[in-house]
Amino acid sequence: MSALNGKIAVVTGSGRGIGREIALKLAADGAAIVVNDLDEEPAAQTVADIEAAGGRAVACPGSVTEEGFAERFVGTAVDELGGLDIIVNNAGYTWDSVVQKMTDEQWDAILDVHLKAPFRILRAAQPVISGLVKAARAEGREVPCRKVVNISSIAGLGGNAGQANYAAAKAGVTGLTKTIAKEWGRYNVTVNTIAFGLITTRLTEAPAGGDGSIDVAGREIKVGVNPQLLDAMAAQIPLGRAGTPQEAAGAVYLLCRPESDYVSAQTLVCGGGYMI
């Protein structure tokens, strides 16, 4: 029997990149997934791929920073899949500048997506989880171990030049994780953080033709890292290379399995041995 059979997971930013691989990984082990992406098409594609492999999934597209999104996201899990067992706060992007050139808009946008959005989702999930736990105890049933995995970065542990907003947000994720672990321990929920190192995604790989960008709420955000800089960064990693989205998803998967039921309030670095 698959370890996650019967579990219901919500994964933000799971239409593409690392989030997609997390959704596919959890679904392959039996979990039903609420897939989220800014855009409907990639969310629908991930759902289709999960269903084609014999799994269950539904889409909940939209920005995690929108008012009311958290309630809609959690509600989709409950109303369409029947519960809530795993929360993965993964959605995000970077918008870099050195501090003297960083605007309030840049600061607020990155704090909103990486820190405020997870906070809102956890706040919306609390009444649902509390209610499920109370119902189980009232009926004399065992309360299953539920999981929260918040995605952070090594930038949140040691800072990174040009990323005051991103590093501050990801450092905040650590504080949020440790606090919710203490508040939700009574519900038998483990809450942990994965801090990614250099992972190859569309946000790090510059297109062959030069600079690339993504559209986020009407903003054109430059993505891609100079290949020479990527090579220099990889040279500092003991494993000698960037990680893949599949490997990043594997780290999240470890903290969603029953074997991690007594691991909580921790930060696992998925960085190929790189130390700050």
Coordinates of C-alpha atoms in Angstrom, one line a residue:
M1 CA 0.0 0.0 0.0
S2 CA 1.3 3.5 -0.9
A3 CA 2.3 5.5 2.2
L4 CA 0.0 8.5 1.4
N5 CA -3.1 6.6 0.3
G6 CA -6.2 8.5 1.5
K7 CA -4.2 11.7 2.2
I8 CA -5.4 15.0 0.7
A9 CA -2.7 17.5 -0.1
V10 CA -2.7 21.2 -1.2
V11 CA 0.4 22.4 -3.0
T12 CA 0.8 26.1 -4.1
G13 CA 2.6 26.9 -7.3
S14 CA 2.2 23.3 -8.5
G15 CA 1.5 23.9 -12.2
R16 CA 5.2 24.2 -13.0
G17 CA 8.7 23.7 -11.7
I18 CA 9.4 22.4 -8.3
G19 CA 5.7 22.6 -7.2
R20 CA 4.6 20.4 -10.1
E21 CA 7.2 17.8 -9.2
I22 CA 6.0 17.9 -5.6
A23 CA 2.4 17.4 -6.7
L24 CA 3.4 14.5 -9.0
K25 CA 5.5 12.9 -6.3
L26 CA 2.8 13.0 -3.6
A27 CA 0.2 11.8 -6.0
A28 CA 2.4 8.9 -7.1
D29 CA 2.4 7.7 -3.5
G30 CA -1.4 7.9 -3.2
A31 CA -2.3 11.4 -2.2
A32 CA -5.1 13.4 -3.8
I33 CA -3.9 16.8 -4.8
V34 CA -5.2 20.4 -5.0
V35 CA -3.1 21.9 -7.7
N36 CA -2.5 25.7 -7.8
D37 CA -0.9 28.0 -10.4
L38 CA -1.3 31.6 -11.4
D39 CA -2.6 30.4 -14.7
E40 CA -5.3 27.9 -15.5
E41 CA -3.5 26.0 -18.2
P42 CA -0.4 24.7 -16.3
A43 CA -2.6 23.8 -13.3
A44 CA -5.0 21.9 -15.6
Q45 CA -2.0 20.1 -17.2
T46 CA -0.7 18.9 -13.8
V47 CA -4.1 17.7 -12.9
A48 CA -4.4 15.8 -16.2
D49 CA -1.0 14.2 -15.7
I50 CA -1.9 13.0 -12.2
E51 CA -5.2 11.6 -13.4
A52 CA -3.5 9.9 -16.4
A53 CA -1.3 8.1 -13.9
G54 CA -4.3 6.9 -12.0
G55 CA -4.4 9.6 -9.3
R56 CA -6.9 12.1 -8.1
A57 CA -6.4 15.9 -8.4
V58 CA -8.4 19.1 -8.9
A59 CA -7.2 22.6 -9.9
C60 CA -7.5 25.8 -7.9
P61 CA -5.8 28.4 -10.1
G62 CA -5.1 32.0 -9.0
S63 CA -2.6 34.1 -7.1
V64 CA -1.9 33.0 -3.6
T65 CA -1.7 36.7 -2.7
E66 CA -5.3 37.5 -3.7
E67 CA -7.8 38.3 -1.0
G68 CA -9.9 35.2 -0.3
F69 CA -7.6 32.8 -2.1
A70 CA -6.6 30.9 1.1
E71 CA -10.2 30.2 2.0
R72 CA -10.9 29.1 -1.6
F73 CA -7.8 26.9 -1.7
V74 CA -8.6 25.1 1.6
G75 CA -12.2 24.9 0.7
T76 CA -11.4 23.1 -2.5
A77 CA -9.6 20.4 -0.6
V78 CA -12.5 19.9 1.8
D79 CA -15.4 20.3 -0.6
E80 CA -14.0 18.5 -3.7
L81 CA -11.6 15.9 -2.1
G82 CA -13.0 15.4 1.4
G83 CA -10.4 16.7 3.8
L84 CA -7.0 18.2 4.4
D85 CA -3.9 16.3 5.5
I86 CA -0.8 17.9 3.8
I87 CA -0.1 21.6 3.2
V88 CA 2.9 22.5 1.0
N89 CA 3.5 26.3 0.8
N90 CA 5.7 26.4 -2.3
A91 CA 4.6 29.3 -4.6
G92 CA 7.0 32.2 -5.1
Y93 CA 9.4 34.0 -7.3
T94 CA 12.2 36.5 -6.9
W95 CA 12.4 40.2 -7.7
D96 CA 16.0 41.3 -7.0
S97 CA 17.8 44.6 -6.4
V98 CA 20.4 45.9 -4.1
V99 CA 18.9 47.5 -1.1
Q100 CA 19.4 51.1 -2.2
K101 CA 17.6 50.5 -5.4
M102 CA 14.8 48.2 -4.1
T103 CA 11.4 49.8 -4.1
D104 CA 8.6 49.4 -1.6
E105 CA 6.6 47.6 -4.3
Q106 CA 9.4 45.0 -4.7
W107 CA 9.7 44.5 -1.0
D108 CA 5.9 44.2 -0.4
A109 CA 5.4 41.9 -3.4
I110 CA 8.0 39.4 -2.3
L111 CA 7.0 39.5 1.4
D112 CA 3.3 39.0 0.3
V113 CA 4.0 35.9 -1.8
H114 CA 6.6 34.1 0.4
L115 CA 5.4 35.0 3.9
K116 CA 1.9 36.5 4.0
A117 CA 0.4 34.0 1.7
P118 CA 1.5 30.9 3.7
F119 CA 0.3 32.7 6.9
R120 CA -3.1 33.2 5.3
I121 CA -3.3 29.6 4.1
L122 CA -2.4 28.2 7.5
R123 CA -4.9 30.6 9.2
A124 CA -7.6 29.4 6.9
A125 CA -6.6 25.7 7.5
Q126 CA -6.7 25.9 11.3
P127 CA -10.5 25.7 11.8
V128 CA -10.7 22.8 9.3
I129 CA -7.9 20.8 11.0
S130 CA -9.2 21.6 14.5
G131 CA -12.6 20.4 13.5
L132 CA -11.4 17.2 11.9
V133 CA -9.3 16.4 15.0
K134 CA -12.2 17.1 17.4
A135 CA -14.5 14.9 15.4
A136 CA -12.0 12.0 15.4
R137 CA -11.5 12.3 19.2
A138 CA -15.2 12.5 19.9
E139 CA -15.7 9.3 17.9
G140 CA -12.8 7.5 19.6
R141 CA -10.8 7.4 16.4
E142 CA -7.0 7.8 16.1
V143 CA -5.9 11.3 15.0
P144 CA -3.7 10.9 12.0
C145 CA -0.4 12.9 11.7
R146 CA -0.9 15.7 9.4
K147 CA 1.9 17.6 7.7
V148 CA 2.8 21.2 6.8
V149 CA 5.9 21.8 4.7
N150 CA 6.9 25.4 4.1
I151 CA 9.4 26.1 1.4
S152 CA 12.3 28.4 2.2
S153 CA 15.8 29.0 0.8
I154 CA 19.4 29.1 2.0
A155 CA 19.0 32.8 1.3
G156 CA 16.7 32.9 4.4
L157 CA 19.4 31.2 6.5
G158 CA 22.5 33.2 5.4
G159 CA 21.2 36.1 3.3
N160 CA 22.1 36.8 -0.3
A161 CA 23.3 40.0 -1.9
G162 CA 20.6 41.6 -4.0
Q163 CA 17.8 39.7 -2.2
A164 CA 17.0 41.7 1.0
N165 CA 13.3 41.1 0.3
Y166 CA 13.5 37.4 -0.5
A167 CA 16.0 36.6 2.3
A168 CA 13.8 38.5 4.8
A169 CA 10.7 36.7 3.7
K170 CA 12.4 33.3 3.8
A171 CA 13.8 34.0 7.2
G172 CA 10.3 34.8 8.3
V173 CA 9.1 31.4 7.0
T174 CA 11.4 29.8 9.6
G175 CA 9.8 31.8 12.4
L176 CA 6.3 31.0 11.1
T177 CA 7.2 27.3 10.9
K178 CA 8.5 27.1 14.4
T179 CA 5.5 28.9 15.8
I180 CA 2.8 26.9 14.0
A181 CA 4.7 23.7 15.1
K182 CA 4.1 24.7 18.7
E183 CA 0.5 25.8 18.2
W184 CA -0.5 22.7 16.2
G185 CA 1.4 20.0 18.0
R186 CA -1.8 19.4 20.0
Y187 CA -3.5 18.5 16.7
N188 CA -0.8 15.9 15.8
V189 CA 0.5 18.2 13.0
T190 CA 4.2 18.4 12.2
V191 CA 5.4 21.6 10.6
N192 CA 8.8 21.8 8.9
T193 CA 10.7 23.9 6.4
I194 CA 12.7 22.9 3.4
A195 CA 15.5 25.4 2.5
F196 CA 16.5 24.9 -1.1
G197 CA 19.9 25.6 -2.4
L198 CA 20.6 26.1 -6.1
I199 CA 17.8 24.2 -8.0
T200 CA 17.5 24.4 -11.8
T201 CA 14.1 25.9 -12.8
R202 CA 12.8 28.5 -15.2
L203 CA 13.6 31.1 -12.6
T204 CA 17.3 30.3 -12.7
E205 CA 17.8 29.3 -16.4
A206 CA 18.1 32.2 -18.8
P207 CA 16.7 31.5 -22.2
A208 CA 19.1 30.9 -25.1
G209 CA 18.2 34.2 -26.7
G210 CA 19.2 36.3 -23.7
D211 CA 17.3 37.7 -20.7
G212 CA 13.8 36.3 -20.0
S213 CA 10.9 37.4 -17.9
I214 CA 7.7 36.1 -16.3
D215 CA 4.5 38.0 -15.9
V216 CA 3.3 38.2 -12.3
A217 CA 0.1 40.3 -11.8
G218 CA 1.0 42.4 -14.8
R219 CA 4.6 42.9 -13.7
E220 CA 7.4 41.8 -16.0
I221 CA 9.9 40.1 -13.7
K222 CA 13.3 39.3 -15.1
V223 CA 14.3 35.7 -14.6
G224 CA 17.4 33.7 -15.3
V225 CA 21.0 33.7 -14.0
N226 CA 24.1 34.3 -16.1
P227 CA 25.4 30.8 -17.1
Q228 CA 28.9 31.7 -15.9
L229 CA 27.5 32.7 -12.5
L230 CA 25.6 29.5 -12.3
D231 CA 28.7 27.5 -13.0
A232 CA 30.5 29.5 -10.3
M233 CA 27.7 28.8 -7.9
A234 CA 27.7 25.1 -8.7
A235 CA 31.4 24.9 -8.1
Q236 CA 30.8 25.8 -4.5
I237 CA 28.4 22.9 -4.0
P238 CA 30.1 19.7 -2.7
L239 CA 28.0 17.6 -5.1
G240 CA 29.3 19.8 -7.9
R241 CA 26.0 20.7 -9.6
A242 CA 22.6 22.3 -9.1
G243 CA 19.7 20.2 -7.9
T244 CA 16.8 19.1 -10.1
P245 CA 13.1 19.9 -9.4
Q246 CA 12.6 16.2 -8.9
E247 CA 15.3 16.1 -6.2
A248 CA 13.8 19.2 -4.6
A249 CA 10.4 17.4 -4.5
G250 CA 12.0 14.4 -2.9
A251 CA 13.1 16.4 0.1
V252 CA 9.5 17.6 0.6
Y253 CA 8.2 14.1 0.2
L254 CA 10.5 12.9 3.1
L255 CA 8.7 15.3 5.4
C256 CA 5.2 14.1 4.2
R257 CA 5.8 10.4 4.8
P258 CA 4.9 8.6 8.1
E259 CA 8.5 8.0 8.8
S260 CA 8.8 11.7 9.7
D261 CA 5.9 11.7 12.1
Y262 CA 8.1 12.8 15.0
V263 CA 10.0 15.4 13.2
S264 CA 8.7 18.9 13.6
A265 CA 9.8 22.6 13.8
Q266 CA 12.9 21.7 11.8
T267 CA 14.6 23.2 8.7
L268 CA 16.0 20.6 6.2
V269 CA 18.5 22.1 3.8
C270 CA 18.3 20.6 0.3
G271 CA 21.4 22.0 -1.2
G272 CA 23.8 19.3 -2.3
G273 CA 26.0 19.8 0.8
Y274 CA 26.4 23.6 0.4
M275 CA 27.0 25.3 3.7
I276 CA 26.5 29.0 4.3

